[in-house]
């Protein structure tokens, strides 16, 4: 766990007060900067020491073969891996010929700060060389939200107490050596495939490299330019070779004199465009950045984030630690999707190589709900990317002998990249998750053009998949057999409740969308008979229920399996998938991540209040949270059924997953879905927000540890602010409409009309009395948090998972 003296609790920044080489890779992920287009890990400016070097471009990947000991029909033949592209971050410093390397000499001071309002990473270092010359270095780094192809660094050096000969080497470097991968199969590949040099040039302060990938044939252009200021006698020169370009600055500085280098970096990439086109694209972006200038880029960045935080901030009263964490989380969610623009949002964003840069269903289920209500255009763009991958999804369905489109479990370009078919190919719920995200976006935006152009085809092709995948049983009911739900500790099951309920939503939403766009439906070959078949399948969908236990089994027969022997499972053998055979796990009642609980969150009207309470308690006893996707859903449902203290504990786990490195793998990149889950735990959990038939519904209640919670959601062109306050007279919720037509909402089931400049305050009913807190498997309970926010005991955080 990263210790908190390294990260003081502050409301709008994450600050590192000393440098710990043992957690260097983790901090590289935490302080990473991105905009959805470009991602830079927070490697030290000088390049070494480092944990994992990382410069990423969204959609730039390499192919690699996927060998099998025993191949099977339909197995993916080729994988896709995000690659480390040309590094534009490097600014090496030599002081009297001694390179600044904090492993040598004496590091007198070190501080890095990620400013969440400014979108800047700053560093302040004072270092004494082995030759006893002390220099002060200040650097500031940004990846621009407004100029998506641009990143920039301001690097300043001054001697403290004696004259110093200073040399700066600002570089572009391709084909960096990377550390080897660990033995965990879920982590990144260790080696970056070689980039093939196609062009290099350097002149004075300007330089450019162009490379291409060997198998995916993606061309990448990186260019840099500089503004350099300092005393008289500055010397500047440039040179380049196939894999690096360098601009060297040399000068002698007296104490009090400063050398300042502003480095502008621009990228361009494409699988189809020519070398001259990519060369000119990067140079044009670089020219625009030079014209804007450093101060202009900083000002644009602040303006962009001022606008974002004005309508996306979540304010907490009573827990400064979670306040910091939720803003950190929102910042990373924004960085992952803001300028993705019809590209995927990977599970790690662009902060590290974890999961080979793949996108999972996590994006549609956990990340897009946050973006829909805070940065809705980014959500629409990600769904347009999914729409662009329909040809690959159709091919996958055809390969499996099915109609429609089967979206992959993990991918970069659209093809399935998982060789483990029980968790990958069989996870058909991914198609329903994509369809559900499209349906929810249209519901939130009322964007009928999007539904006509994108949403209807996504809904129809996935509805066709369900109709082909399922069948009518002996009693006429519609069954979906032999699939894997969200819980990866139960595979190839019949009638997984989550899958069946999401498929039902999918089928009905497709039928309704076809009715709203009959001409477009005709173009897609959707006829009345097909729509009637969708509706009939939805209405007769099997939803298993265990009458004896009074709960919904996760899938048919699940509650009859033997319960895992948690008492005899040593703590060091979690996560189970790394220590026990899947054969043993699959036939036991043990849950890796929320599955049935997630079904209750996303399909709330399919369960009664009593069923939710019984189901939640039942699955708490067997869920081990070997996945980072679990705690946020458990928080949401714990809050809904009245276990507010437990929900607060789960909030701590999902919000602090990376700041506290709870899963011990933040080194490979942040856990984007879990970070998004902190917003879900607060807004959908303690705010009780759900959308029902086009109406926003709230059922807010606060845990005793919080005195207040405020958030704003975007809904159908309006911004609604919700303020929940605890007082001695009881809790209240105030609803304010910033602008736009009056909005009807529901508060604990009662209709409320909110008009502009006329806030409405409603009392909050007390939670159910006499609830008994459910138990978790031995050693797997979340760390208990008390008033003031710090854990009351150490607890046992979940072990590494996705």
Short mmCIF file of N, CA and C in Angstrom, two decimals, residues 122-193:
data_model
loop_
_atom_site.label_atom_id
_atom_site.label_comp_id
_atom_site.label_asym_id
_atom_site.label_seq_id
_atom_site.Cartn_x
_atom_site.Cartn_y
_atom_site.Cartn_z
N UNK A 122 3.47 19.37 -11.94
CA UNK A 122 4.66 20.17 -11.65
C UNK A 122 5.64 19.37 -10.82
N UNK A 123 6.90 19.73 -10.94
CA UNK A 123 7.98 19.05 -10.20
C UNK A 123 8.98 20.09 -9.74
N UNK A 124 9.40 19.98 -8.49
CA UNK A 124 10.40 20.88 -7.92
C UNK A 124 11.47 20.03 -7.27
N UNK A 125 12.69 20.11 -7.79
CA UNK A 125 13.78 19.25 -7.34
C UNK A 125 15.03 20.09 -7.03
N UNK A 126 15.71 19.75 -5.96
CA UNK A 126 17.03 20.31 -5.68
C UNK A 126 17.99 19.15 -5.49
N UNK A 127 19.06 19.17 -6.27
CA UNK A 127 19.97 18.01 -6.33
C UNK A 127 21.41 18.49 -6.30
N UNK A 128 22.22 17.80 -5.51
CA UNK A 128 23.65 18.06 -5.46
C UNK A 128 24.38 16.93 -6.15
N UNK A 129 25.18 17.27 -7.13
CA UNK A 129 25.89 16.25 -7.91
C UNK A 129 27.00 15.63 -7.09
N UNK A 130 27.52 14.48 -7.53
CA UNK A 130 28.67 13.88 -6.82
C UNK A 130 29.86 14.82 -6.76
N UNK A 131 29.91 15.80 -7.68
CA UNK A 131 31.01 16.79 -7.67
C UNK A 131 30.66 18.00 -6.80
N UNK A 132 29.56 17.92 -6.03
CA UNK A 132 29.17 18.93 -5.05
C UNK A 132 28.68 20.23 -5.68
N UNK A 133 28.02 20.13 -6.82
CA UNK A 133 27.37 21.29 -7.43
C UNK A 133 25.87 21.12 -7.26
N UNK A 134 25.21 22.09 -6.66
CA UNK A 134 23.78 21.99 -6.39
C UNK A 134 22.99 22.81 -7.40
N UNK A 135 21.94 22.20 -7.95
CA UNK A 135 21.06 22.89 -8.90
C UNK A 135 19.62 22.69 -8.48
N UNK A 136 18.81 23.66 -8.85
CA UNK A 136 17.36 23.58 -8.62
C UNK A 136 16.68 23.42 -9.98
N UNK A 137 15.80 22.43 -10.08
CA UNK A 137 15.08 22.15 -11.32
C UNK A 137 13.59 22.28 -11.07
N UNK A 138 12.92 23.03 -11.92
CA UNK A 138 11.46 23.14 -11.86
C UNK A 138 10.91 22.78 -13.24
N UNK A 139 9.96 21.85 -13.27
CA UNK A 139 9.35 21.50 -14.55
C UNK A 139 7.83 21.46 -14.41
N UNK A 140 7.17 21.75 -15.49
CA UNK A 140 5.71 21.68 -15.56
C UNK A 140 5.35 21.01 -16.86
N UNK A 141 4.42 20.09 -16.79
CA UNK A 141 4.07 19.26 -17.94
C UNK A 141 2.57 19.28 -18.16
N UNK A 142 2.14 19.27 -19.43
CA UNK A 142 0.71 19.15 -19.74
C UNK A 142 0.51 18.34 -21.00
N UNK A 143 -0.62 17.66 -21.06
CA UNK A 143 -1.14 17.07 -22.29
C UNK A 143 -2.43 17.81 -22.58
N UNK A 144 -2.49 18.48 -23.69
CA UNK A 144 -3.53 19.49 -23.92
C UNK A 144 -4.90 18.89 -24.18
N UNK A 145 -5.91 19.42 -23.49
CA UNK A 145 -7.30 19.06 -23.77
C UNK A 145 -7.82 19.82 -24.99
N UNK A 146 -7.26 20.98 -25.29
CA UNK A 146 -7.79 21.82 -26.36
C UNK A 146 -7.11 21.59 -27.69
N UNK A 147 -5.83 21.20 -27.67
CA UNK A 147 -5.09 20.87 -28.89
C UNK A 147 -4.67 19.41 -28.76
N UNK A 148 -5.53 18.53 -29.25
CA UNK A 148 -5.47 17.12 -28.86
C UNK A 148 -4.19 16.40 -29.27
N UNK A 149 -3.46 16.90 -30.27
CA UNK A 149 -2.24 16.23 -30.72
C UNK A 149 -1.00 16.76 -30.03
N UNK A 150 -1.17 17.62 -29.02
CA UNK A 150 -0.05 18.38 -28.46
C UNK A 150 0.16 18.08 -26.99
N UNK A 151 1.42 17.98 -26.60
CA UNK A 151 1.84 17.98 -25.20
C UNK A 151 3.01 18.95 -25.09
N UNK A 152 3.28 19.40 -23.85
CA UNK A 152 4.33 20.40 -23.70
C UNK A 152 4.94 20.32 -22.30
N UNK A 153 6.20 20.78 -22.22
CA UNK A 153 6.94 20.78 -20.95
C UNK A 153 7.70 22.11 -20.84
N UNK A 154 7.64 22.69 -19.66
CA UNK A 154 8.50 23.84 -19.35
C UNK A 154 9.53 23.36 -18.32
N UNK A 155 10.81 23.45 -18.67
CA UNK A 155 11.89 22.91 -17.83
C UNK A 155 12.87 24.04 -17.53
N UNK A 156 13.10 24.28 -16.25
CA UNK A 156 13.95 25.40 -15.83
C UNK A 156 15.00 24.90 -14.85
N UNK A 157 16.25 25.32 -15.06
CA UNK A 157 17.34 24.90 -14.17
C UNK A 157 18.15 26.12 -13.77
N UNK A 158 18.58 26.15 -12.50
CA UNK A 158 19.46 27.21 -12.01
C UNK A 158 20.42 26.66 -10.97
N UNK A 159 21.67 27.08 -10.99
CA UNK A 159 22.60 26.68 -9.94
C UNK A 159 22.29 27.42 -8.64
N UNK A 160 22.54 26.77 -7.52
CA UNK A 160 22.18 27.35 -6.23
C UNK A 160 23.32 28.18 -5.64
N UNK A 161 24.53 27.64 -5.65
CA UNK A 161 25.58 28.31 -4.89
C UNK A 161 26.92 28.41 -5.61
N UNK A 162 26.99 27.92 -6.85
CA UNK A 162 28.25 28.00 -7.57
C UNK A 162 28.00 27.96 -9.07
N UNK A 163 28.95 28.45 -9.82
CA UNK A 163 28.83 28.42 -11.28
C UNK A 163 28.71 26.98 -11.76
N UNK A 164 27.93 26.78 -12.85
CA UNK A 164 27.74 25.43 -13.38
C UNK A 164 27.67 25.47 -14.89
N UNK A 165 28.37 24.54 -15.52
CA UNK A 165 28.21 24.31 -16.95
C UNK A 165 27.01 23.38 -17.12
N UNK A 166 26.01 23.85 -17.81
CA UNK A 166 24.74 23.12 -17.91
C UNK A 166 24.50 22.73 -19.36
N UNK A 167 24.14 21.48 -19.56
CA UNK A 167 23.75 20.99 -20.88
C UNK A 167 22.38 20.32 -20.76
N UNK A 168 21.44 20.72 -21.60
CA UNK A 168 20.14 20.06 -21.70
C UNK A 168 20.09 19.31 -23.02
N UNK A 169 19.61 18.07 -22.97
CA UNK A 169 19.40 17.26 -24.18
C UNK A 169 17.93 16.91 -24.26
N UNK A 170 17.21 17.61 -25.10
CA UNK A 170 15.79 17.35 -25.30
C UNK A 170 15.65 16.35 -26.44
N UNK A 171 14.94 15.25 -26.19
CA UNK A 171 15.00 14.13 -27.12
C UNK A 171 13.62 13.61 -27.52
N UNK A 172 13.60 13.00 -28.69
CA UNK A 172 12.56 12.07 -29.12
C UNK A 172 13.23 10.71 -29.23
N UNK A 173 12.67 9.70 -28.58
CA UNK A 173 13.31 8.37 -28.58
C UNK A 173 12.27 7.30 -28.89
N UNK A 174 12.56 6.49 -29.87
CA UNK A 174 11.71 5.35 -30.21
C UNK A 174 12.40 4.06 -29.80
N UNK A 175 11.62 3.00 -29.65
CA UNK A 175 12.13 1.67 -29.31
C UNK A 175 12.90 1.66 -27.98
N UNK A 176 12.31 2.29 -26.96
CA UNK A 176 12.91 2.25 -25.62
C UNK A 176 12.89 0.82 -25.09
N UNK A 177 13.89 0.50 -24.28
CA UNK A 177 13.90 -0.79 -23.61
C UNK A 177 12.90 -0.77 -22.46
N UNK A 178 12.07 -1.82 -22.36
CA UNK A 178 11.05 -1.90 -21.33
C UNK A 178 11.36 -3.03 -20.36
N UNK A 179 10.87 -2.91 -19.11
CA UNK A 179 11.08 -4.00 -18.15
C UNK A 179 10.31 -5.24 -18.56
N UNK A 180 10.76 -6.39 -18.09
CA UNK A 180 10.08 -7.64 -18.39
C UNK A 180 8.77 -7.74 -17.62
N UNK A 181 7.83 -8.47 -18.19
CA UNK A 181 6.55 -8.66 -17.53
C UNK A 181 6.70 -9.61 -16.35
N UNK A 182 5.78 -9.49 -15.39
CA UNK A 182 5.75 -10.41 -14.26
C UNK A 182 5.06 -11.70 -14.68
N UNK A 183 4.88 -12.60 -13.71
CA UNK A 183 4.23 -13.87 -13.99
C UNK A 183 2.72 -13.80 -14.01
N UNK A 184 2.15 -12.64 -13.69
CA UNK A 184 0.69 -12.51 -13.67
C UNK A 184 0.20 -12.40 -15.11
N UNK A 185 -0.61 -13.35 -15.59
CA UNK A 185 -1.02 -13.35 -16.99
C UNK A 185 -1.90 -12.17 -17.36
N UNK A 186 -2.43 -11.45 -16.35
CA UNK A 186 -3.31 -10.34 -16.65
C UNK A 186 -2.56 -9.03 -16.83
N UNK A 187 -1.24 -9.02 -16.62
CA UNK A 187 -0.48 -7.80 -16.74
C UNK A 187 0.02 -7.62 -18.17
N UNK A 188 0.77 -6.57 -18.38
CA UNK A 188 1.17 -6.20 -19.73
C UNK A 188 2.22 -7.15 -20.28
N UNK A 189 2.32 -7.18 -21.61
CA UNK A 189 3.43 -7.88 -22.24
C UNK A 189 4.71 -7.12 -21.93
N UNK A 190 5.81 -7.84 -21.86
CA UNK A 190 7.04 -7.21 -21.43
C UNK A 190 7.78 -6.46 -22.51
N UNK A 191 7.70 -6.89 -23.76
CA UNK A 191 8.52 -6.28 -24.79
C UNK A 191 7.67 -5.50 -25.78
N UNK A 192 8.16 -4.35 -26.18
CA UNK A 192 7.49 -3.58 -27.20
C UNK A 192 7.99 -4.02 -28.56
N UNK A 193 7.12 -4.37 -29.50
CA UNK A 193 7.59 -4.71 -30.84
C UNK A 193 8.33 -3.53 -31.45
#
